[in-house]
Coordinates of C-alpha atoms and ligand atoms in Angstrom, one line a residue:
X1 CA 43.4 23.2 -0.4
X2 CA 39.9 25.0 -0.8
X3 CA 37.2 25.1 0.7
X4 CA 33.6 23.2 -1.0
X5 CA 30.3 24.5 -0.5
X6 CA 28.1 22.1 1.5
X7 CA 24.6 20.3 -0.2
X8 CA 21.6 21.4 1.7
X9 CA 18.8 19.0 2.5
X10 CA 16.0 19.1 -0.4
X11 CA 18.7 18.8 -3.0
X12 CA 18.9 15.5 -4.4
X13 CA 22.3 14.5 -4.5
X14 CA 21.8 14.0 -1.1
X15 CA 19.2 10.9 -1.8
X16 CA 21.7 9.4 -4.2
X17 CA 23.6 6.1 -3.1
X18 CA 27.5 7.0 -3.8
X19 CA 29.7 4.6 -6.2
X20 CA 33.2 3.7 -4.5
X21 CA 35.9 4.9 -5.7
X22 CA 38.4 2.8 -7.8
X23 CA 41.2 5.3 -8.6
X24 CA 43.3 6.4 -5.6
X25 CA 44.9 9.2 -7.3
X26 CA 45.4 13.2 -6.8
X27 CA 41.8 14.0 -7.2
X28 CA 41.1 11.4 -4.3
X29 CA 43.7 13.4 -2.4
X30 CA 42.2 17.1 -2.9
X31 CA 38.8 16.0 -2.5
X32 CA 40.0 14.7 0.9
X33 CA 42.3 17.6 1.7
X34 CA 39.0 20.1 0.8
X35 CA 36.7 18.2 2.9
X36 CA 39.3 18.7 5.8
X37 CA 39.3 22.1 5.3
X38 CA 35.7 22.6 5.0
X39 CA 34.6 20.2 8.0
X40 CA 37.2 22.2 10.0
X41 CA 35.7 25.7 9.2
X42 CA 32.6 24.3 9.5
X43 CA 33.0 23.1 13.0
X44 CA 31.6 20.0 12.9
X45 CA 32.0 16.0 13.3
X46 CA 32.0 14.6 10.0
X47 CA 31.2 15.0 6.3
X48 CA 30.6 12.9 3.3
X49 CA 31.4 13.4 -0.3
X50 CA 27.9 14.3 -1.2
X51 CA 27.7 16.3 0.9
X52 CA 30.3 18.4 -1.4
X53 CA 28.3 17.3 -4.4
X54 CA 30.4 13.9 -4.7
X55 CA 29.0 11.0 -5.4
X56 CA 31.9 8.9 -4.2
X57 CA 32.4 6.3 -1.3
X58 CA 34.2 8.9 0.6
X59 CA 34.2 10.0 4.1
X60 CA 35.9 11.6 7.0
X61 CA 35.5 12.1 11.0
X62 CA 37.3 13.8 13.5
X63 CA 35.1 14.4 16.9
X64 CA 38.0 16.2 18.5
X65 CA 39.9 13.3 19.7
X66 CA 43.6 12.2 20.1
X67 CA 43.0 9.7 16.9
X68 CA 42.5 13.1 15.0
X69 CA 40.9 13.2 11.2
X70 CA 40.3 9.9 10.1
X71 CA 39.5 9.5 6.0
X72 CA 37.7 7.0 5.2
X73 CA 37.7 5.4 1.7
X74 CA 35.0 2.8 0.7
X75 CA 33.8 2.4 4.0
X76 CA 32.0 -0.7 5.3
X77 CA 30.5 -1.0 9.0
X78 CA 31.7 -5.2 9.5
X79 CA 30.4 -5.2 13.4
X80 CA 28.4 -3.2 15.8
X81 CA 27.1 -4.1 19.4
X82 CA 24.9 -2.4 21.6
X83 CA 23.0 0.7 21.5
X84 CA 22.9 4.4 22.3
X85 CA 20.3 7.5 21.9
X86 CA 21.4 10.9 21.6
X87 CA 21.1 13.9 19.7
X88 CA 22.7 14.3 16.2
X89 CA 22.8 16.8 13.9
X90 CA 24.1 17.0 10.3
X91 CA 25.9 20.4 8.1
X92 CA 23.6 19.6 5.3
X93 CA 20.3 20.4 8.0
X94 CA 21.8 23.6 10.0
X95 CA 20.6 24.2 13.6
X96 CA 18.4 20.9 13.2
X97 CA 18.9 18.4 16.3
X98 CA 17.1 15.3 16.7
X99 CA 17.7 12.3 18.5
X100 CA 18.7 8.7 17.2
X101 CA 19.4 5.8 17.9
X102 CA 23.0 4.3 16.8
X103 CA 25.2 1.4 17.5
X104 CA 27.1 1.6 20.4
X105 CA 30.3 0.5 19.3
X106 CA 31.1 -0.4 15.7
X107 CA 33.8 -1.7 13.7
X108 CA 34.6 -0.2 9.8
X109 CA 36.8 -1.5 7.2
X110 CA 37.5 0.9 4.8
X111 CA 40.8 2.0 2.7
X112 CA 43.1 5.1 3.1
X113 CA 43.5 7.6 0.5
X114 CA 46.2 5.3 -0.9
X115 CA 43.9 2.3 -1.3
X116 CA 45.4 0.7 1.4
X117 CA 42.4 -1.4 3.7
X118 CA 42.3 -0.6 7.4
X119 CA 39.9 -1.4 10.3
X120 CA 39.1 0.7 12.8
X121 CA 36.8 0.9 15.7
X122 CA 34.8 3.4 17.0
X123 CA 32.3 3.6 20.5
X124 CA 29.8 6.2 21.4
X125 CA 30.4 9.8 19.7
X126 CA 32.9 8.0 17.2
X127 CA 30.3 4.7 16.3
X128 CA 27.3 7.9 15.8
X129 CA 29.7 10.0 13.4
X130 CA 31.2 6.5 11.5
X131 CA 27.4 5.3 11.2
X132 CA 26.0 9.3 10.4
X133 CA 28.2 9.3 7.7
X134 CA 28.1 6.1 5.9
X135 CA 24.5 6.5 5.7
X136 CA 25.0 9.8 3.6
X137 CA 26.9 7.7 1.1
X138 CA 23.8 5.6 0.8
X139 CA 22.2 8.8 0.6
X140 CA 20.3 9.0 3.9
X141 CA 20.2 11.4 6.3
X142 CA 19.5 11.4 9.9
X143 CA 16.1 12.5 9.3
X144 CA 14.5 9.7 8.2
X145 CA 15.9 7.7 11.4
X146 CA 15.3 10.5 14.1
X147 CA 13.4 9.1 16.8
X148 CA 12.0 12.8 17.4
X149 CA 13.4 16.1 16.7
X150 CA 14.7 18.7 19.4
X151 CA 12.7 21.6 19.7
X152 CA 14.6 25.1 20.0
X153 CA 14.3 25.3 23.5
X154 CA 15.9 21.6 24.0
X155 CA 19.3 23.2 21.9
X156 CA 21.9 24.1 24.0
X157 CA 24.3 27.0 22.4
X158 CA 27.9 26.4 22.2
Ligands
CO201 CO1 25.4 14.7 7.9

């Protein structure tokens, strides 16, 4: 595994729409296992291939949870219900917090790093990361959805 240096905002692989990936093979695997390592030193919710300079239909999540990482392979949202409105921040836009509104709950289908096709559902933190990070592969960014963003004084440290 290595770690992969993460796109900031105003480069433009981060506008690009991501192509889905066809061949589930050991370069699908290390870009996965890379993105693990990098999310995980990086602290943070999710991260898309772009975001490593990728432009693949690749994903992953992990908010902390008993479900763990989840890798997400040509992801599709299929169903969302509801709403929510919360801060939300993004690795490529560092200590930039703004708040947004999301689904929710959603549902994605998506494959594994094997090809194999999976649903899987996720509600509040979970639906804001699934939805975050399919949007990068469509090559949008929280941004340009943010209600308002935080000012310094509204960030809480951790
Ligand atoms: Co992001």
């Amino acid at each position: 595994m290595a770690l992969r240096d993460i796109v900031k905002e105003g480069d433009r692989i981060l506008t690009k729409k991501c192509r889905p990936v066809e061949k589930f093979d050991q370069k699908l695997a290390t870009l996965l296992d890379d993105m693990a390592e990098t999310l995980k030193l990086a602290n943070g919710v999710g991260l898309a291939a772009p975001q490593v300079g990728i432009l693949r239909r690749v994903c992953i999540v992990d908010i902390g949870d008993e479900e763990g990482l989840i890798e997400l392979v040509n992801p599709e949202i299929i169903e969302s219900e509801g709403t929510q409105s919360g801060a939300e921040g993004c690795l490529s836009c560092p200590n930039e917090y703004g708040i947004v509104e999301r689904p929710m709950n959603v549902t994605v289908k998506a494959q594994n790093r094997n090809g194999e096709v999976f649903t899987i559902k996720g509600k509040e933190l979970k639906a804001r990361a699934f939805c975050h990070e399919i949007d990068h592969l469509n090559g949008i960014i929280f941004k340009q959805k943010v209600e308002r963003m935080l000012r310094p004084d509204e960030i809480e440290d951790d």
